[in-house]
Coordinates of C-alpha atoms in Angstrom, one line a residue:
M924 CA 18.9 14.3 10.5
S925 CA 15.5 15.4 8.8
F926 CA 15.3 17.0 5.6
S927 CA 11.7 17.6 5.9
R928 CA 10.4 21.4 6.8
Y929 CA 8.0 19.8 9.1
R930 CA 8.8 19.2 13.3
Y931 CA 6.7 16.1 12.5
P932 CA 6.4 14.8 9.0
V933 CA 3.5 12.2 7.9
A934 CA 6.3 9.5 7.5
E935 CA 9.8 9.3 7.7
P936 CA 12.4 6.1 7.1
E937 CA 14.5 5.1 10.2
F938 CA 17.8 3.8 9.4
G939 CA 20.9 2.6 11.1
E940 CA 24.1 1.1 10.7
E941 CA 23.0 -2.4 9.5
E942 CA 21.5 -0.5 6.2
L943 CA 24.7 1.0 5.8
R944 CA 26.8 -2.1 5.9
N945 CA 24.9 -3.9 3.4
V946 CA 25.2 -0.9 1.0
I947 CA 28.9 -1.0 1.7
E948 CA 29.2 -4.4 1.0
A949 CA 27.0 -4.0 -2.2
V950 CA 29.5 -1.3 -3.7
R951 CA 32.6 -3.3 -2.7
S952 CA 31.3 -6.2 -4.4
G953 CA 30.8 -4.6 -7.7
W954 CA 27.5 -5.9 -8.2
I955 CA 25.3 -2.7 -8.0
S956 CA 22.3 -3.2 -10.5
G957 CA 19.8 -5.9 -10.6
R958 CA 22.4 -8.6 -9.5
G959 CA 24.2 -9.8 -6.5
R960 CA 23.3 -11.6 -3.7
F961 CA 21.1 -8.9 -1.9
V962 CA 18.0 -9.1 -4.5
E963 CA 17.7 -12.8 -4.3
E964 CA 18.3 -13.0 -0.3
F965 CA 15.8 -9.8 -0.2
E966 CA 13.2 -11.7 -2.3
E967 CA 13.4 -14.8 -0.3
A968 CA 13.3 -13.3 2.9
F969 CA 10.4 -11.1 2.2
A970 CA 8.3 -14.2 0.7
R971 CA 9.1 -15.9 3.9
Y972 CA 8.2 -13.3 5.9
I973 CA 4.5 -13.0 4.3
G974 CA 4.2 -16.8 4.0
V975 CA 4.4 -17.3 0.2
K976 CA 6.8 -19.3 -1.9
Y977 CA 7.9 -17.0 -4.6
G978 CA 9.2 -13.1 -4.7
I979 CA 10.2 -11.0 -7.5
A980 CA 11.8 -7.8 -6.9
T981 CA 10.8 -5.1 -9.1
S982 CA 11.5 -1.2 -9.4
S983 CA 8.3 0.1 -7.8
G984 CA 4.8 -0.9 -6.5
T985 CA 3.4 0.1 -9.7
T986 CA 5.5 -2.2 -11.6
A987 CA 4.9 -4.9 -9.5
L988 CA 1.2 -4.5 -10.3
H989 CA 1.9 -4.1 -13.9
L990 CA 4.0 -7.3 -14.4
A991 CA 1.2 -9.5 -12.2
L992 CA -1.3 -8.4 -14.7
V993 CA 0.2 -9.3 -17.8
A994 CA 1.6 -12.5 -16.3
L995 CA -1.5 -13.5 -15.7
G996 CA -2.7 -12.4 -19.2
V997 CA -4.8 -9.4 -18.5
G998 CA -5.1 -7.3 -21.7
P999 CA -7.5 -5.5 -24.1
G1000 CA -10.8 -6.9 -23.4
D1001 CA -10.7 -7.6 -20.3
E1002 CA -12.0 -5.7 -17.1
V1003 CA -10.6 -5.5 -14.1
I1004 CA -12.3 -4.3 -10.7
V1005 CA -10.7 -1.6 -8.7
P1006 CA -11.8 0.1 -5.4
D1007 CA -12.7 3.7 -5.6
L1008 CA -10.7 5.0 -2.9
T1009 CA -6.8 4.2 -3.6
F1010 CA -3.4 5.7 -5.3
V1011 CA -3.9 5.8 -8.8
A1012 CA -1.1 3.4 -9.1
T1013 CA -3.9 0.7 -8.8
I1014 CA -6.0 2.0 -11.9
N1015 CA -3.1 3.3 -13.8
A1016 CA -1.7 -0.3 -14.0
V1017 CA -4.8 -1.8 -15.2
I1018 CA -5.0 1.0 -18.0
Y1019 CA -1.5 -0.1 -19.0
T1020 CA -2.4 -3.3 -20.1
G1021 CA -5.2 -2.3 -22.5
A1022 CA -7.8 -3.3 -19.9
K1023 CA -10.3 -1.8 -18.8
P1024 CA -10.6 -1.1 -15.0
V1025 CA -14.2 -0.9 -13.2
I1026 CA -14.3 1.0 -10.1
V1027 CA -16.4 -0.3 -7.2
D1028 CA -16.9 1.6 -3.8
I1029 CA -15.7 1.0 -0.5
H1030 CA -16.9 -0.5 2.8
P1031 CA -18.0 2.4 5.2
D1032 CA -16.4 0.4 8.5
Y1033 CA -13.2 -0.3 7.0
W1034 CA -12.6 1.8 4.0
C1035 CA -11.2 -0.9 1.6
I1036 CA -13.4 -2.2 -1.5
D1037 CA -17.0 -3.3 -0.6
P1038 CA -17.4 -7.2 -1.0
D1039 CA -21.2 -6.6 -1.2
K1040 CA -20.5 -4.6 -4.5
L1041 CA -18.3 -6.9 -6.6
E1042 CA -21.3 -9.4 -8.1
K1043 CA -22.8 -6.5 -9.3
A1044 CA -19.9 -5.2 -11.3
I1045 CA -18.6 -8.6 -12.7
T1046 CA -19.6 -9.0 -16.3
P1047 CA -18.4 -11.9 -19.1
R1048 CA -15.0 -9.7 -19.5
T1049 CA -14.1 -9.8 -15.8
K1050 CA -10.9 -11.4 -15.7
A1051 CA -9.4 -10.2 -12.1
I1052 CA -9.9 -8.2 -8.8
I1053 CA -7.6 -6.0 -7.1
P1054 CA -8.5 -5.6 -3.5
V1055 CA -6.2 -2.7 -1.9
H1056 CA -5.4 -3.0 1.8
L1057 CA -5.8 0.8 2.3
Y1058 CA -3.7 2.7 5.2
G1059 CA -2.8 -0.5 6.3
H1060 CA -6.0 -2.3 7.5
P1061 CA -6.8 -5.5 5.7
C1062 CA -9.6 -6.3 2.9
D1063 CA -12.3 -8.7 4.1
M1064 CA -10.5 -11.2 2.2
D1065 CA -12.6 -14.6 2.8
P1066 CA -16.0 -13.2 0.4
I1067 CA -13.5 -11.8 -2.0
M1068 CA -11.8 -15.1 -2.7
E1069 CA -15.1 -16.9 -2.7
I1070 CA -16.5 -14.6 -5.3
A1071 CA -13.5 -15.0 -7.1
S1072 CA -13.7 -18.6 -7.2
K1073 CA -17.3 -18.3 -8.0
Y1074 CA -16.7 -16.6 -11.1
N1075 CA -13.2 -18.3 -11.9
L1076 CA -11.1 -14.8 -11.5
Y1077 CA -7.8 -13.8 -10.6
V1078 CA -7.0 -12.0 -7.6
I1079 CA -4.4 -9.6 -7.0
E1080 CA -3.6 -7.9 -3.6
D1081 CA -2.5 -4.4 -3.4
A1082 CA -0.5 -4.6 -0.4
A1083 CA 1.5 -1.5 -1.1
E1084 CA 0.8 -0.2 2.3
A1085 CA 0.1 -3.0 4.2
H1086 CA 3.5 -4.8 4.9
G1087 CA 2.6 -7.2 7.9
A1088 CA -1.3 -6.7 8.1
E1089 CA -3.3 -9.8 9.1
Y1090 CA -6.6 -11.0 8.0
K1091 CA -7.7 -13.3 10.6
G1092 CA -4.2 -14.5 11.6
R1093 CA -2.8 -14.5 8.3
K1094 CA -0.6 -12.0 6.6
V1095 CA -2.2 -10.0 3.5
G1096 CA -0.2 -10.7 0.3
S1097 CA -0.5 -14.6 1.0
F1098 CA -4.5 -14.8 -0.4
G1099 CA -4.4 -13.6 -3.8
H1100 CA -2.9 -15.6 -6.9
A1101 CA -0.4 -12.6 -6.9
S1102 CA 0.3 -9.5 -4.4
C1103 CA 2.2 -6.5 -4.8
F1104 CA 3.9 -4.6 -2.8
S1105 CA 5.8 -1.1 -2.6
F1106 CA 8.8 0.1 -0.8
Y1107 CA 8.8 3.8 -1.8
G1108 CA 10.4 5.7 1.2
N1109 CA 7.4 6.2 3.0
K1110 CA 6.2 2.8 3.6
I1111 CA 6.5 0.3 6.4
I1112 CA 10.0 -0.9 5.0
T1113 CA 11.7 0.8 2.4
T1114 CA 14.5 0.6 -0.1
G1115 CA 13.9 4.1 -1.5
E1116 CA 12.1 3.2 -4.6
G1117 CA 11.3 -0.6 -5.4
G1118 CA 8.5 -3.1 -5.0
M1119 CA 7.9 -6.9 -5.1
V1120 CA 5.2 -9.4 -6.5
L1121 CA 4.7 -12.6 -4.6
T1122 CA 2.9 -15.7 -5.5
N1123 CA 2.5 -19.6 -4.7
D1124 CA 2.3 -20.1 -8.6
G1125 CA 6.0 -21.4 -9.8
E1126 CA 4.8 -20.9 -13.2
L1127 CA 3.3 -17.7 -12.8
A1128 CA 6.6 -16.4 -10.8
E1129 CA 8.8 -17.5 -13.9
R1130 CA 6.7 -15.7 -16.3
I1131 CA 6.9 -12.6 -13.9
R1132 CA 10.7 -12.9 -13.7
I1133 CA 11.3 -13.4 -17.5
L1134 CA 8.9 -9.8 -18.4
R1135 CA 10.7 -8.1 -15.6
D1136 CA 14.1 -8.8 -17.9
H1137 CA 13.2 -7.6 -21.1
G1138 CA 11.1 -11.1 -21.9
M1139 CA 14.7 -12.7 -22.1
H1140 CA 14.7 -16.5 -22.3
P1141 CA 16.2 -17.8 -18.8
E1142 CA 18.4 -20.2 -20.4
R1143 CA 19.6 -18.5 -23.9
K1144 CA 20.9 -15.3 -23.2
Y1145 CA 20.0 -12.4 -25.5
W1146 CA 17.1 -14.5 -26.9
H1147 CA 13.5 -12.9 -26.5
E1148 CA 10.5 -14.6 -27.2
V1149 CA 8.3 -12.4 -25.6
I1150 CA 8.0 -8.4 -25.0
G1151 CA 9.1 -7.6 -21.4
F1152 CA 10.1 -4.6 -19.5
S1153 CA 13.2 -3.3 -17.6
Y1154 CA 11.6 -3.5 -14.3
H1155 CA 14.6 -4.6 -11.7
M1156 CA 15.3 -3.6 -8.6
S1157 CA 18.7 -2.5 -7.8
S1158 CA 21.2 -4.4 -5.3
L1159 CA 21.6 -1.2 -3.8
Q1160 CA 17.9 -1.1 -3.1
A1161 CA 18.0 -4.7 -1.9
A1162 CA 20.6 -4.2 0.6
V1163 CA 18.8 -1.6 2.2
G1164 CA 15.4 -3.6 2.0
L1165 CA 17.2 -6.7 3.7
A1166 CA 18.3 -4.9 6.7
Q1167 CA 14.8 -2.8 6.9
L1168 CA 13.2 -6.3 7.1
G1169 CA 15.0 -7.5 10.0
K1170 CA 13.1 -4.4 11.9
I1171 CA 9.9 -4.6 10.3
E1172 CA 8.0 -6.3 13.8
R1173 CA 9.6 -3.4 15.8
F1174 CA 8.2 -0.9 13.5
I1175 CA 4.9 -2.3 13.2
E1176 CA 4.5 -2.5 16.9
K1177 CA 5.9 1.3 17.0
K1178 CA 3.1 2.1 14.3
R1179 CA 0.3 0.3 16.6
R1180 CA 1.7 2.0 19.7
I1181 CA 1.0 5.1 17.9
A1182 CA -2.0 4.1 17.1
R1183 CA -2.9 3.3 20.4
I1184 CA -1.8 6.9 21.8
Y1185 CA -4.1 8.4 18.8
A1186 CA -6.8 6.6 19.9
E1187 CA -6.8 7.1 23.4
E1188 CA -6.0 10.9 23.1
L1189 CA -8.6 11.6 20.2
S1190 CA -11.7 9.4 21.5
S1191 CA -13.1 12.1 23.7
I1192 CA -13.2 14.7 20.9
N1193 CA -16.8 14.9 19.3
G1194 CA -17.0 14.6 15.6
I1195 CA -13.7 12.7 15.0
T1196 CA -13.7 9.1 13.8
L1197 CA -10.9 7.1 14.6
H1198 CA -8.8 4.8 12.4
P1199 CA -10.6 1.6 12.3
E1200 CA -9.5 -2.3 13.1
M1201 CA -12.1 -5.0 12.5
P1202 CA -12.2 -8.0 14.6
W1203 CA -11.2 -10.2 12.0
G1204 CA -8.0 -7.8 11.0
K1205 CA -4.6 -6.7 12.2
C1206 CA -4.0 -3.2 11.2
I1207 CA -0.5 -1.7 10.7
Y1208 CA -1.6 1.9 10.7
W1209 CA 1.0 2.8 7.7
L1210 CA -0.8 6.3 8.6
Y1211 CA -3.1 7.0 11.3
S1212 CA -6.2 8.3 9.5
I1213 CA -8.8 10.1 10.8
L1214 CA -12.4 11.3 10.0
I1215 CA -13.5 14.7 10.3
D1216 CA -17.3 15.7 10.9
S1217 CA -17.1 19.3 10.6
E1218 CA -20.6 20.2 11.6
K1219 CA -19.8 18.5 15.2
T1220 CA -15.9 20.0 15.4
R1221 CA -16.9 23.1 13.5
I1222 CA -13.8 23.2 11.7
S1223 CA -13.5 21.5 8.3
R1224 CA -10.9 18.6 7.3
D1225 CA -9.0 21.3 5.3
E1226 CA -9.0 24.0 7.8
L1227 CA -7.4 21.4 10.9
A1228 CA -4.7 20.6 8.1
E1229 CA -4.0 24.2 7.1
K1230 CA -3.7 25.2 10.9
L1231 CA -1.7 22.1 11.8
E1232 CA 0.7 22.9 8.9
E1233 CA 1.2 26.5 10.4
R1234 CA 2.5 24.8 13.4
G1235 CA 4.7 22.3 12.0
I1236 CA 2.8 19.3 11.7
E1237 CA 2.4 17.7 8.7
T1238 CA -0.8 15.8 7.1
R1239 CA -2.3 14.2 4.2
R1240 CA -5.8 14.4 3.2
F1241 CA -7.3 11.1 1.9
F1242 CA -7.1 10.4 -1.7
Y1243 CA -9.7 11.6 -4.0
P1244 CA -12.1 9.0 -5.3
L1245 CA -11.3 7.6 -8.8
H1246 CA -14.4 8.4 -10.0
E1247 CA -14.2 12.2 -9.1
M1248 CA -11.3 12.3 -11.2
P1249 CA -11.8 13.5 -15.0
V1250 CA -9.1 10.9 -16.5
Y1251 CA -11.0 8.2 -14.9
Q1252 CA -14.8 9.1 -14.7
K1253 CA -15.5 6.9 -17.9
Y1254 CA -14.6 3.5 -15.5
A1255 CA -17.4 4.3 -13.3
I1256 CA -20.1 2.1 -13.3
D1257 CA -22.4 3.5 -10.1
T1258 CA -22.6 6.0 -7.7
Y1259 CA -20.1 6.0 -4.9
P1260 CA -21.7 7.8 -1.8
V1261 CA -19.0 6.0 0.7
S1262 CA -16.0 6.8 -1.2
S1263 CA -17.2 10.3 -1.8
R1264 CA -18.0 10.9 1.9
I1265 CA -15.1 9.4 3.4
S1266 CA -12.4 11.1 1.2
K1267 CA -13.9 14.6 1.7
K1268 CA -13.6 13.8 5.7
G1269 CA -10.4 11.8 6.0
L1270 CA -6.9 13.3 7.1
N1271 CA -3.5 11.3 7.5
L1272 CA -1.8 12.2 10.5
P1273 CA 1.8 11.8 11.3
S1274 CA 2.8 8.3 11.7
G1275 CA 6.8 7.7 11.7
V1276 CA 8.7 5.3 13.7
K1277 CA 10.7 8.2 14.9
L1278 CA 7.8 9.8 17.1
S1279 CA 8.1 9.5 20.5
D1280 CA 5.1 9.1 22.8
D1281 CA 5.2 12.7 23.7
D1282 CA 5.4 14.0 20.0
V1283 CA 2.2 12.3 19.5
K1284 CA 0.7 13.4 22.7
L1285 CA 2.0 16.8 21.7
I1286 CA 0.2 16.7 18.2
V1287 CA -3.1 15.7 19.7
K1288 CA -2.8 18.8 22.0
E1289 CA -2.4 21.0 18.9
I1290 CA -5.5 19.0 17.6
K1291 CA -7.3 19.6 20.5
E1292 CA -6.4 23.4 21.0
I1293 CA -7.3 24.0 17.1
I1294 CA -11.0 22.6 17.7
R1295 CA -11.4 24.4 20.7

């Protein structure tokens, strides 16, 4: 049963008996908060899936970013480079620490942070870079890591939208000093709310765990040597996440199948740019995304979205560029022609794993009829 008012929502989770069994077991065990077997099992299983040593489950993707930054010592006086086109959680987490975010434009071909713009943004105060794997497409990680190494900077991957995406055959989230994922209800796999920090650094993982638990000493209960946070994931959430993780490859293949159908059916429409996939990347198409050139389609992105909504088809406009929002304008250091152009043209189409092939073809049929 769907609670959406749309026939075709942009994203919708899929649950089955596996999730229900795990939740029932968690409830019957009495361990429904941040302890119990499901939290540890989910942390270990997800870290293993991505290919890193340690996972620390959190209450959200945003708190995962905040914990990673604080644990790496980012704070007042530091600068952290972020892309202009991203959800605001990326920049907000930097601001929470007292550090200054520095906004950089995106690459025109694949919409993630442009490595060629990074060095210009680096100053003696720069401490970290947060590349965001936007809409399921990986960033170009090799030059990012090379620049970070050259200037002795931390890299924190924001992989909130890219569970299972790959860069040169290796899963995103395994490149940076830390990586952060979200398990919000519309993500590839979900725990309802929730997130996770991954790292190969054992000492960093321990600091993150301590900070997540109010800063409590790991061996001396209720003794606090640092100021921490309450950023736990509950056992109920982890129980759902563990079941979801068992289905992730099927979900990704379904997302990629939906993307193939959209690409085949929309490729003939003049004025529509398809969701990219670079030769060095495997995109998991969290949301299948297109660009609308209104001069060629003779209909604007917003008009198309409104007419699709009238027909029960939910869409989402791209994120606003950070530099355009008054609260973040002071962090702009340049002009941002690429993100400004792409944001105004971008539209996310229904991409949920419950969509059938015929559903996707019907959505495309509606798009074609509206444009005609």
